[in-house]
Short mmCIF file of C-alpha atoms and ligand atoms in Angstrom, two decimals:
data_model
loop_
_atom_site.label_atom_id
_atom_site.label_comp_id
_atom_site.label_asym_id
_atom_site.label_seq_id
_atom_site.Cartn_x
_atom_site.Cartn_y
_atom_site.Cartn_z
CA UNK A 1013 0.00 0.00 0.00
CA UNK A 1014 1.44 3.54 -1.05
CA UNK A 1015 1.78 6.24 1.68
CA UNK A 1016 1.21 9.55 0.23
CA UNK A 1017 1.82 12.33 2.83
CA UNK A 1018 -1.01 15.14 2.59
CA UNK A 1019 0.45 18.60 3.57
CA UNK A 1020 -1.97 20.90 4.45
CA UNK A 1021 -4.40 17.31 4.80
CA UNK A 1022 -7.11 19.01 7.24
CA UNK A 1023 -7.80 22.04 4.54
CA UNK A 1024 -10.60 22.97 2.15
CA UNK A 1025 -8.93 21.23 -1.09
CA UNK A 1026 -6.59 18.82 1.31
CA UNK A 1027 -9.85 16.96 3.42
CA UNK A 1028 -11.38 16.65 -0.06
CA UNK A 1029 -8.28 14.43 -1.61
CA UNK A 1030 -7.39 12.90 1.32
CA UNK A 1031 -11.05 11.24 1.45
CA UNK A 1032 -10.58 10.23 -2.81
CA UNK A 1033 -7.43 8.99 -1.89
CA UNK A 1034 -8.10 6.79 1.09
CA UNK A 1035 -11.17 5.67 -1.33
CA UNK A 1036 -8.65 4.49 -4.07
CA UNK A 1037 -6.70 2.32 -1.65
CA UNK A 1038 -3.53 4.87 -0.46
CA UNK A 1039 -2.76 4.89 3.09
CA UNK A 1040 -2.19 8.43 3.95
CA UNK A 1041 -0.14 10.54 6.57
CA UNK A 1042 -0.97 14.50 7.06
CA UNK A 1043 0.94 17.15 7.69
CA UNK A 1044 -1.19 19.98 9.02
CA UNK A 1045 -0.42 22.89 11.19
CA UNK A 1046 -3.70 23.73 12.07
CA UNK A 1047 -3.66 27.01 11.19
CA UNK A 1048 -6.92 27.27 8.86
CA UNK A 1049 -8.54 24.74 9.74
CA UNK A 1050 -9.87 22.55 12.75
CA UNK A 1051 -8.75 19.11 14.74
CA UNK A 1052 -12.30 17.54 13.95
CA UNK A 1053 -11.62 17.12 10.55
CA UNK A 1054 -9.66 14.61 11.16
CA UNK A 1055 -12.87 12.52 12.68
CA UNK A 1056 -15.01 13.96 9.78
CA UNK A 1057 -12.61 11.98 7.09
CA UNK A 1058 -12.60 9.01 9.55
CA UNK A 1059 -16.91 9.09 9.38
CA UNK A 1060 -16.53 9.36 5.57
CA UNK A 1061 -14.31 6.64 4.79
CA UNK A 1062 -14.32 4.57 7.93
CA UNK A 1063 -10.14 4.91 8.05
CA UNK A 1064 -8.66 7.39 10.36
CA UNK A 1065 -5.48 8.74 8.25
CA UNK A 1066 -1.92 9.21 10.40
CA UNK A 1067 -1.76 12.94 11.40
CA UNK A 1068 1.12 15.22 12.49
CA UNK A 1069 0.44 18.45 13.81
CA UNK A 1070 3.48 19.88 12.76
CA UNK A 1071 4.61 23.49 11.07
CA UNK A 1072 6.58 23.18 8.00
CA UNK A 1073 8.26 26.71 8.39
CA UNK A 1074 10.68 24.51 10.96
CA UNK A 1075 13.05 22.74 9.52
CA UNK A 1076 14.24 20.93 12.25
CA UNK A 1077 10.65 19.45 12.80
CA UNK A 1078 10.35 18.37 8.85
CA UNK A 1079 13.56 16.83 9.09
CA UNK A 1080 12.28 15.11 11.95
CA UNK A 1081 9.40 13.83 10.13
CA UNK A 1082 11.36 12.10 7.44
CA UNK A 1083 13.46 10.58 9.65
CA UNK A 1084 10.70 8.24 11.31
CA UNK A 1085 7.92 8.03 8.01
CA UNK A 1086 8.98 6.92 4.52
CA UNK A 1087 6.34 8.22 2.23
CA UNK A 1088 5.77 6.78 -1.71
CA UNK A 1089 4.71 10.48 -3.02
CA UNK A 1090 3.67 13.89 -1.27
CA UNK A 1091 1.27 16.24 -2.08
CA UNK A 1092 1.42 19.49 -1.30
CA UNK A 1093 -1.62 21.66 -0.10
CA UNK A 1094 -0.18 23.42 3.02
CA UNK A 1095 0.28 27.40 2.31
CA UNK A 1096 -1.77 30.70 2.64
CA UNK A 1097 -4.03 31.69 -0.13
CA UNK A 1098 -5.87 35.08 0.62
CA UNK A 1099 -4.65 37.45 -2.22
CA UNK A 1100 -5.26 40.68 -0.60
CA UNK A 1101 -3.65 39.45 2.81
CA UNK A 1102 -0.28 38.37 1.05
CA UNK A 1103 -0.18 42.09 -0.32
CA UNK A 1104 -0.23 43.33 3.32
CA UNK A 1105 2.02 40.55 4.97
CA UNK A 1106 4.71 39.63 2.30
CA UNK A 1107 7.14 37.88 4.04
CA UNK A 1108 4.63 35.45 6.03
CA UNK A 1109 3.39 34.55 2.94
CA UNK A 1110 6.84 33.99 1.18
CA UNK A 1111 7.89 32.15 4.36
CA UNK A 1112 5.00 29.84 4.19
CA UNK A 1113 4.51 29.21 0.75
CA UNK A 1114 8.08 29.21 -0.24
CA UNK A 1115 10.02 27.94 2.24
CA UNK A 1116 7.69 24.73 3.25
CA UNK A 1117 8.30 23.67 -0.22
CA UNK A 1118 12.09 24.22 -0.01
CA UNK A 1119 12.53 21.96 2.91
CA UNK A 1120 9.84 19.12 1.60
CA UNK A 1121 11.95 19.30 -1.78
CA UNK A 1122 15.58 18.79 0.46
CA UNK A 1123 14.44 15.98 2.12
CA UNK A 1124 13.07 14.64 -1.15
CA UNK A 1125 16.89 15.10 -2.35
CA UNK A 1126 18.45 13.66 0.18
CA UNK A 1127 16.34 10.48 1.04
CA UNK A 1128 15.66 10.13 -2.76
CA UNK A 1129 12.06 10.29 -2.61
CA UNK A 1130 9.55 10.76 -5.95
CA UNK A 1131 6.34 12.12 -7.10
CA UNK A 1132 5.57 15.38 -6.13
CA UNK A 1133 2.42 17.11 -6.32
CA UNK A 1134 1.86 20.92 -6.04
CA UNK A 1135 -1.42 23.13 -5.70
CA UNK A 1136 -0.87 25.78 -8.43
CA UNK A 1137 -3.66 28.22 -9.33
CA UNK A 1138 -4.97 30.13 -12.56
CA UNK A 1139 -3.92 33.19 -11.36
CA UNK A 1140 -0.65 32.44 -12.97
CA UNK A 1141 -2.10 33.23 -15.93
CA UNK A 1142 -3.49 36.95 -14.88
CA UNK A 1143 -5.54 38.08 -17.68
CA UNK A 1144 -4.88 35.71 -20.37
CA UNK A 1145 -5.09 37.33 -23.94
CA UNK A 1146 -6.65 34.08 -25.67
CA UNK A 1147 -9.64 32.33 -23.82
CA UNK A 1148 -10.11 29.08 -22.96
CA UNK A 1149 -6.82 29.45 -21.45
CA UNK A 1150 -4.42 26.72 -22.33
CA UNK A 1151 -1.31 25.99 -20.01
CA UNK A 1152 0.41 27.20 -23.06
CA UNK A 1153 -0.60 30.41 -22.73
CA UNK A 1154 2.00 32.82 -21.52
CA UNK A 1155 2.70 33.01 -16.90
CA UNK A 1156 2.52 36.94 -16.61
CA UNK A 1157 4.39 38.92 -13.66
CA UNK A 1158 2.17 38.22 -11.12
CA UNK A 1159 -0.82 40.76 -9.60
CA UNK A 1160 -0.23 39.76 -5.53
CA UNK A 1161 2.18 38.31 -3.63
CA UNK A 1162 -0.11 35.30 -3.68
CA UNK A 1163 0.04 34.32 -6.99
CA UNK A 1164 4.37 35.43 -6.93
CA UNK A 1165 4.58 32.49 -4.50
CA UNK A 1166 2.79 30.20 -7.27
CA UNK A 1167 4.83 31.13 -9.99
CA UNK A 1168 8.25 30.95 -7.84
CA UNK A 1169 7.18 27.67 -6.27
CA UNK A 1170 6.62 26.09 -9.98
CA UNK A 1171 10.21 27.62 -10.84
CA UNK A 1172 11.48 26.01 -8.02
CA UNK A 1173 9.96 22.34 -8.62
CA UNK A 1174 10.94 23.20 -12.06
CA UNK A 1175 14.52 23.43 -11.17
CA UNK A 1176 14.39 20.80 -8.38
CA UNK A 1177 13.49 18.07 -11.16
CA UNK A 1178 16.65 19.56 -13.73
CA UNK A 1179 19.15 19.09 -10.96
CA UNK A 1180 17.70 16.11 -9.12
CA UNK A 1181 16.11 12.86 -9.89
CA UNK A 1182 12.28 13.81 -9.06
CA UNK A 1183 8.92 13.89 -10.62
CA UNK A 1184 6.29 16.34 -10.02
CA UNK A 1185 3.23 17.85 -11.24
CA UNK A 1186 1.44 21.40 -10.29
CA UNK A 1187 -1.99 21.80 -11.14
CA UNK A 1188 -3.22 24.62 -11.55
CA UNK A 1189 -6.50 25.26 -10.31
CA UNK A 1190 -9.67 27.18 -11.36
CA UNK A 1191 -12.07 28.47 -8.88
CA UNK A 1192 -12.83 25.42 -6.56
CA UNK A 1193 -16.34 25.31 -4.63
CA UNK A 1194 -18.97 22.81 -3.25
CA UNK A 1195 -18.57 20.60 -0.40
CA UNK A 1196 -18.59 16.77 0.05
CA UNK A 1197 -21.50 14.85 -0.86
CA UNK A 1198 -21.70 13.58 3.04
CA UNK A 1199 -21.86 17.38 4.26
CA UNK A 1200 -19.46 16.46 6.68
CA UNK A 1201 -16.33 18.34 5.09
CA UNK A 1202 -16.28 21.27 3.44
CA UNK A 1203 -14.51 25.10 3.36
CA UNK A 1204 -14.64 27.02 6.47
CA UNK A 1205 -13.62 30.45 5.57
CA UNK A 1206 -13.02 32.54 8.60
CA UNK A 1207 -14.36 35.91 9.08
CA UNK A 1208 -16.18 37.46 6.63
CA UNK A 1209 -15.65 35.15 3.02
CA UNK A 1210 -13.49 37.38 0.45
CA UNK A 1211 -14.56 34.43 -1.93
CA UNK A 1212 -18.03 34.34 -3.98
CA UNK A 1213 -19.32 31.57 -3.34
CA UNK A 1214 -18.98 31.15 0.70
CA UNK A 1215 -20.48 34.72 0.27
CA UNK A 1216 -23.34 34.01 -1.75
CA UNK A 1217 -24.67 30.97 0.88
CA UNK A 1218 -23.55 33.43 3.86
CA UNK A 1219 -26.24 35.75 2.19
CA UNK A 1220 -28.61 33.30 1.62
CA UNK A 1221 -28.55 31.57 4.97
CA UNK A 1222 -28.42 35.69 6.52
CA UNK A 1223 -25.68 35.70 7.98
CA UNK A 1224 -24.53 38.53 5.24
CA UNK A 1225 -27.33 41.37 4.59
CA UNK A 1226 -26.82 41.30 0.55
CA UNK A 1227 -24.24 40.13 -1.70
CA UNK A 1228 -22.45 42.67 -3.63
CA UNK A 1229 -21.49 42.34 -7.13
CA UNK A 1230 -17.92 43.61 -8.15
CA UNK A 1231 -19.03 45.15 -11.14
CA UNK A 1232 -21.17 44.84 -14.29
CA UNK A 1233 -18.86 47.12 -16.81
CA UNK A 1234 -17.09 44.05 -18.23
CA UNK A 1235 -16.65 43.41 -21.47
CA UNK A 1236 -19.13 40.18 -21.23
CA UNK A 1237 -22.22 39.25 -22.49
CA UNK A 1238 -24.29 40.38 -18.61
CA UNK A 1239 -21.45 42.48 -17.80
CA UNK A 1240 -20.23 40.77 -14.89
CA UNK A 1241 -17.06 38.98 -14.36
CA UNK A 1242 -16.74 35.62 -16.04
CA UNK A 1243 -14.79 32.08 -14.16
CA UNK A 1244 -14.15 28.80 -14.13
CA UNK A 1245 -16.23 27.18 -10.70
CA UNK A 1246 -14.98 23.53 -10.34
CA UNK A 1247 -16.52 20.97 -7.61
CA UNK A 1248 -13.99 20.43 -4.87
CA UNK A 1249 -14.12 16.73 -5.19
CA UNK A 1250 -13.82 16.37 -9.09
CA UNK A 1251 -10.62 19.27 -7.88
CA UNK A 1252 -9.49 15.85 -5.37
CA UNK A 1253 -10.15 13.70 -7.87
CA UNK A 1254 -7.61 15.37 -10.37
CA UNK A 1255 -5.01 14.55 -7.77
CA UNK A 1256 -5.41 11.23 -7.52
CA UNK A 1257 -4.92 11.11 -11.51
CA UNK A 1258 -1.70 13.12 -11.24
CA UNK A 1259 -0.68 10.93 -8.17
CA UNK A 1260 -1.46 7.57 -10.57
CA UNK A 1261 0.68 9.30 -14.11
CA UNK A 1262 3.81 9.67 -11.64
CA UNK A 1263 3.59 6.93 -9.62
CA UNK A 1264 3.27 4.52 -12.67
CA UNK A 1265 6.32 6.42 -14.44
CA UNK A 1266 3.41 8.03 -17.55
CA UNK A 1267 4.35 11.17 -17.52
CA UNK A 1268 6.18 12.56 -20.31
CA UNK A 1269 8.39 15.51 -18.93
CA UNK A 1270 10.28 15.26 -14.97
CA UNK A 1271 7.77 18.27 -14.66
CA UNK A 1272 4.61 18.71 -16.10
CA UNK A 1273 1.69 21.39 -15.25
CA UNK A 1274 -2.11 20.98 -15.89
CA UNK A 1275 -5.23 23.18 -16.18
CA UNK A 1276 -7.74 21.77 -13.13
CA UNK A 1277 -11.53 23.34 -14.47
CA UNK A 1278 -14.21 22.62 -16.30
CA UNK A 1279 -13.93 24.75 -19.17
CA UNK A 1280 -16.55 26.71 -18.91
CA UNK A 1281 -16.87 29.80 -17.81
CA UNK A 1282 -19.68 31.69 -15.49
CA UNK A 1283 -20.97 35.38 -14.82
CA UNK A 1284 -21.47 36.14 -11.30
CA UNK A 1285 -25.30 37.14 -12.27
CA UNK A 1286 -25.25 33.56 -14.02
CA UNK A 1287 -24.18 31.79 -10.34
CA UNK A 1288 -26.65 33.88 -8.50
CA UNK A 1289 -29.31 32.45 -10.99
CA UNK A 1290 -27.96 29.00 -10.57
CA UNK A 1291 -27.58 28.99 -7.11
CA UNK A 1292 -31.35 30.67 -6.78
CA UNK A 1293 -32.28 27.56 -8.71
CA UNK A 1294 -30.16 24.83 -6.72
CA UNK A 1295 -30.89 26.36 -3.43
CA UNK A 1296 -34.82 27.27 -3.86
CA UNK A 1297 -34.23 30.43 -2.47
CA UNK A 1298 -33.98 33.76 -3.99
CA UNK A 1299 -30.07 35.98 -3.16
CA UNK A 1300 -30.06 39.58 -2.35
CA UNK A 1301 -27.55 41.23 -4.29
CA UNK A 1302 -26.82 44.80 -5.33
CA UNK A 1303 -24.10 45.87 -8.19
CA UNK A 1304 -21.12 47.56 -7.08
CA UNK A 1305 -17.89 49.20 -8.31
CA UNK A 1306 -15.05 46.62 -9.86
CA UNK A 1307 -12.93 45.05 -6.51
CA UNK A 1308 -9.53 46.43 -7.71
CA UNK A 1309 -7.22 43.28 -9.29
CA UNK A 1310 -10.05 41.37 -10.64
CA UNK A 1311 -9.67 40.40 -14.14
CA UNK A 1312 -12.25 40.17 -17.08
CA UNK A 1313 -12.85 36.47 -17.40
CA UNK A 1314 -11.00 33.39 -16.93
CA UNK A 1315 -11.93 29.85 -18.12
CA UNK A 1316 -9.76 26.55 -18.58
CA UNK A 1317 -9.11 24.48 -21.91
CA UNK A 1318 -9.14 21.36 -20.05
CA UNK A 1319 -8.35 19.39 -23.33
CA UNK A 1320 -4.67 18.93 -22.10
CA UNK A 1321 -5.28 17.70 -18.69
CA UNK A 1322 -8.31 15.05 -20.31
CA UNK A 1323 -6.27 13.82 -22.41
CA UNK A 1324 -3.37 13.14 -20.55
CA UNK A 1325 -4.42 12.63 -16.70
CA UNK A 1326 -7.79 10.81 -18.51
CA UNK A 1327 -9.49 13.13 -15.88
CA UNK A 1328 -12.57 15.17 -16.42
CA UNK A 1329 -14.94 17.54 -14.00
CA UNK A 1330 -18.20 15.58 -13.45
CA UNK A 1331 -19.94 17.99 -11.53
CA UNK A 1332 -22.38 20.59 -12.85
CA UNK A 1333 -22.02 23.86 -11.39
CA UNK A 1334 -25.56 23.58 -9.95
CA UNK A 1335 -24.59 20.58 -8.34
CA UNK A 1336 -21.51 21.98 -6.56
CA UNK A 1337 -23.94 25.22 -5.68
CA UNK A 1338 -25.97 22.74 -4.05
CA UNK A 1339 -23.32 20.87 -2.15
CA UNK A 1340 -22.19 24.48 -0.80
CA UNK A 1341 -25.51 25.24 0.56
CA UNK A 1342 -26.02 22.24 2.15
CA UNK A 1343 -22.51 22.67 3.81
CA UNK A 1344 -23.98 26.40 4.77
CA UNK A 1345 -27.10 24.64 6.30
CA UNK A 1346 -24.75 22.32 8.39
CA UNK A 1347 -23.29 24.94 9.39
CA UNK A 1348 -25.55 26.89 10.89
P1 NAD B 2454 -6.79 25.82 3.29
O1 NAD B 2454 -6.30 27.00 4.01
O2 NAD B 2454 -8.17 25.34 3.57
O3 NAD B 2454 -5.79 24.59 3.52
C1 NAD B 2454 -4.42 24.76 3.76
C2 NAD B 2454 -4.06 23.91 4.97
O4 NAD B 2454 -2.65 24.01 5.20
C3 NAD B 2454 -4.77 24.38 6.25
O5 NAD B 2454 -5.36 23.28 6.89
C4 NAD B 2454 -3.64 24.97 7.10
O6 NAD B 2454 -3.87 24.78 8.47
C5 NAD B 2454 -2.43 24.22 6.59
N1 NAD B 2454 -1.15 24.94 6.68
C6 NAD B 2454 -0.88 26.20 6.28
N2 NAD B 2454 0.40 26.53 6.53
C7 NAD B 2454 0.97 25.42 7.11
C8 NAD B 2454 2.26 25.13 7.62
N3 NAD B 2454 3.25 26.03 7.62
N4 NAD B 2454 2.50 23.89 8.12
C9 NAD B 2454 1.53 22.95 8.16
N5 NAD B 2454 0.28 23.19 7.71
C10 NAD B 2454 -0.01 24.41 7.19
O7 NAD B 2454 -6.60 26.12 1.72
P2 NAD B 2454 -7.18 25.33 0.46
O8 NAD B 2454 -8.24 26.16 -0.15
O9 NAD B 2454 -7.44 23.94 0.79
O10 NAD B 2454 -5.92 25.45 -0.51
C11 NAD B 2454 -4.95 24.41 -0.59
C12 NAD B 2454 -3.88 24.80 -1.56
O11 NAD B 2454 -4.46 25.09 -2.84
C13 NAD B 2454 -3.10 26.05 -1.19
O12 NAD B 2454 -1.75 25.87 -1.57
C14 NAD B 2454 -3.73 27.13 -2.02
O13 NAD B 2454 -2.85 28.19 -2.27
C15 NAD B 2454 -4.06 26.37 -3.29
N6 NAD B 2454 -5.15 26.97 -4.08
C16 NAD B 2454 -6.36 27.17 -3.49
C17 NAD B 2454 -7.39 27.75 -4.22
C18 NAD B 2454 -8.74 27.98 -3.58
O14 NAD B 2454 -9.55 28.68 -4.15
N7 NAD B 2454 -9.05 27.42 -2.43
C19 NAD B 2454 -7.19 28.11 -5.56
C20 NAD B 2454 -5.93 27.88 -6.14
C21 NAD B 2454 -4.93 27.30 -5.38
C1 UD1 B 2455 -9.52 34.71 -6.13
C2 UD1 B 2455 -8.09 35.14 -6.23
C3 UD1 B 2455 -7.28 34.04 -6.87
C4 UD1 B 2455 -7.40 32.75 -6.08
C5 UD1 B 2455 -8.88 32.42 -5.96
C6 UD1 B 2455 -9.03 31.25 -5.04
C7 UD1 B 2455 -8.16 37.59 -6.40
C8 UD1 B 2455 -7.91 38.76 -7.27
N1 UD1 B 2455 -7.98 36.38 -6.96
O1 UD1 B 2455 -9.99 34.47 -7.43
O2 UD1 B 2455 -5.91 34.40 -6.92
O3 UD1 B 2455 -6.73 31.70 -6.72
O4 UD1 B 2455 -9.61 33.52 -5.40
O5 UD1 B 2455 -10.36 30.88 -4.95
O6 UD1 B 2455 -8.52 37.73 -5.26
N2 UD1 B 2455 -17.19 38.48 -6.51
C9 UD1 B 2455 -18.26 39.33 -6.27
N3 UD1 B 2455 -18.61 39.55 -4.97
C10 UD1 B 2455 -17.97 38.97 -3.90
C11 UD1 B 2455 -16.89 38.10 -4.16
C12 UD1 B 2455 -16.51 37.88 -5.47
O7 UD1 B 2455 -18.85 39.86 -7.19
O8 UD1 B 2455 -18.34 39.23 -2.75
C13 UD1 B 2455 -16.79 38.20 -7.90
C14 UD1 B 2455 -15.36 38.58 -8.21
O9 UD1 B 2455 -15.29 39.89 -8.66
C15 UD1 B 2455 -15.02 37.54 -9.31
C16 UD1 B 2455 -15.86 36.33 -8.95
O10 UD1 B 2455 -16.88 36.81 -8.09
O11 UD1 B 2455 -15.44 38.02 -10.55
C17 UD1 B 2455 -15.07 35.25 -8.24
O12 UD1 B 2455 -14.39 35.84 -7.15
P1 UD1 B 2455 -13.55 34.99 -6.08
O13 UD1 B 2455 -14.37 33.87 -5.58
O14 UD1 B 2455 -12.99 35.95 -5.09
O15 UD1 B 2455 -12.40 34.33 -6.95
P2 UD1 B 2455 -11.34 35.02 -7.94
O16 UD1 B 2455 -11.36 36.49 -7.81
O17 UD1 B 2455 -11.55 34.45 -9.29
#
């Protein structure tokens, strides 16, 4: 049985794979500092699949302590959730997010080197891409300077893996995701977004379930057939399930380059007035919402060509969006 180690295991996008994983026969070991997320997850996974997974509560920013780690576990791949993701955050705290998101992966890819492990799996996101100039985007298309300090920790951890797999025998894949949403099918994991959701969707069930007074709409100026910005919403656990193909290419040596990236979407893209009508119809109710001024660093539209990542991973969203609208409400209902 393969032991993958989940960084980052008790998170939105980490619970998700862990479950898919543990479904497809992996034993798996997390890593997880427990700074965004909660202990009980842990249980939650264990309800779903009936298998608690090994867990380490353990910060990756010390060394010392991941050294430690890979001196008592021997692990057949790793994949790599663990870092901060709020965009407007990373412009206002720089170096935490440079320390998290860069460093981690500089000491999981030394002790990779030096104990010779393989397969390597990194959470990339679109917003390498910034505004592409040719839509669907394909992961041909051009990686422009990035817009945050986010997406600069992206593009510099893909340049290091890059670099890591010239100079040392190792395997790895980022994937680069789209705008992941929806909860598990069970309602027993799903995102927990603390304080007040920067994100769409978590606001748009907030609103709904009135904890939020009215949604507000960053703009209807676009270029765009309703005006309103235009992305790629992907269910969290067709997301997982796109690891577990990238986990299977590597581990079974298919992969054509040391390092290989891959659009994770469905390739089609969305309005925000479009998801408020979808989510009206999923959830039965109807969303407050008023139009607002542009939130400054959006961009127009992005969408994925998935045709690369089909064809190669043989992986493929299953989820319609209403479907993932209607796993996130449910998850809101829980909630409350
Ligand atoms: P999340 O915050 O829910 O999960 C990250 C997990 O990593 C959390 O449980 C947190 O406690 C843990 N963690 C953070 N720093 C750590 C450290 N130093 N040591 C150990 N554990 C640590 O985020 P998510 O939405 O699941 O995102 C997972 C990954 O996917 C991140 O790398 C993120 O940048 C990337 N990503 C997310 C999105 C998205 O919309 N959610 C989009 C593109 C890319
Ligand atoms: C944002 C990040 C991106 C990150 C992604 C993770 C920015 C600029 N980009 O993407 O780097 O990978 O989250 O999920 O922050 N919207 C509203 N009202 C709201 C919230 C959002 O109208 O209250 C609109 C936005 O303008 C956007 C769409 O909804 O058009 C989606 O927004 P969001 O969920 O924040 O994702 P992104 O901005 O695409």
């Amino acid at each position: 049985m393969k032991n993958i180690l989940v960084t980052g295991g008790l998170g939105y996008i980490g619970s998700h794979t862990v479950v898919e994983l543990q479904n497809e026969g992996f034993k798996v070991t997390i890593i997880d500092n427990l700074s965004n997320t909660r202990i009980s997850v842990l249980d939650k996974i264990a309800e779903i699949t009936g298998i608690k997974p090994d867990f380490h509560q353990i910060d990756l920013r010390i060394k010392s302590d991941v050294k430690n780690f890979f001196e008592t576990n021997t692990v057949d791949g790793i994949i790599h959730f663990a870092a901060f993701k709020a965009v407007g955050e990373s412009m206002q705290k720089p170096l935490d997010y440079y320390e998290n998101n860069v460093n981690t992966l500089v000491y999981l890819l030394q002790e990779m080197r030096d104990r010779k492990l393989d397969n390597f799996i990194f959470s990339s996101s679109c917003t390498v891409y910034g505004q592409a100039d040719i839509l669907p985007i394909t992961e041909n298309a051009t990686v422009k300077k990035a817009a945050s300090t986010y997406g600069n920790t992206k593009q510099i951890g893909e340049e290091i893996i890059q670099e890591s797999c010239k100079s040392h025998h190792l395997n790895a894949i980022a994937l680069r995701y789209f705008n992941p949403i929806g909860a598990h099918s069970s309602v027993k994991i799903g995102e927990l977004p603390l304080g007040v959701p920067q994100n769409l969707i978590p606001f748009v069930t907030q609103t709904a379930a009135g904890i939020r007074k009215e949604l507000a709409v960053f703009g209807n100026d676009y270029p765009t057939t309703d005006g309103t910005a235009i992305r790629d919403y992907v269910h969290v656990v067709d997301l997982a399930k796109a690891h577990i193909a990238a986990l299977q290419r590597l581990i079974n040596k298919n992969n054509k380059e040391a390092f290989e990236f891959f659009n994770v979407g469905t390739g089609t893209g969305t309005s925000v007035l479009q998801v408020i009508k979808a989510f009206e119809k999923a959830s039965g109710k109807p969303l407050n919402y008023k139009i607002v001024d542009r939130r400054e660093g959006d961009i127009t539209a992005a969408y994925a060509d998935t045709s690369i990542a089909n064809k190669e991973l043989k992986w493929k969203s299953e989820n319609t969006l209403e479907e993932a609208l209607e796993s996130a409400w449910k998850w809101q209902q829980q909630q409350n």
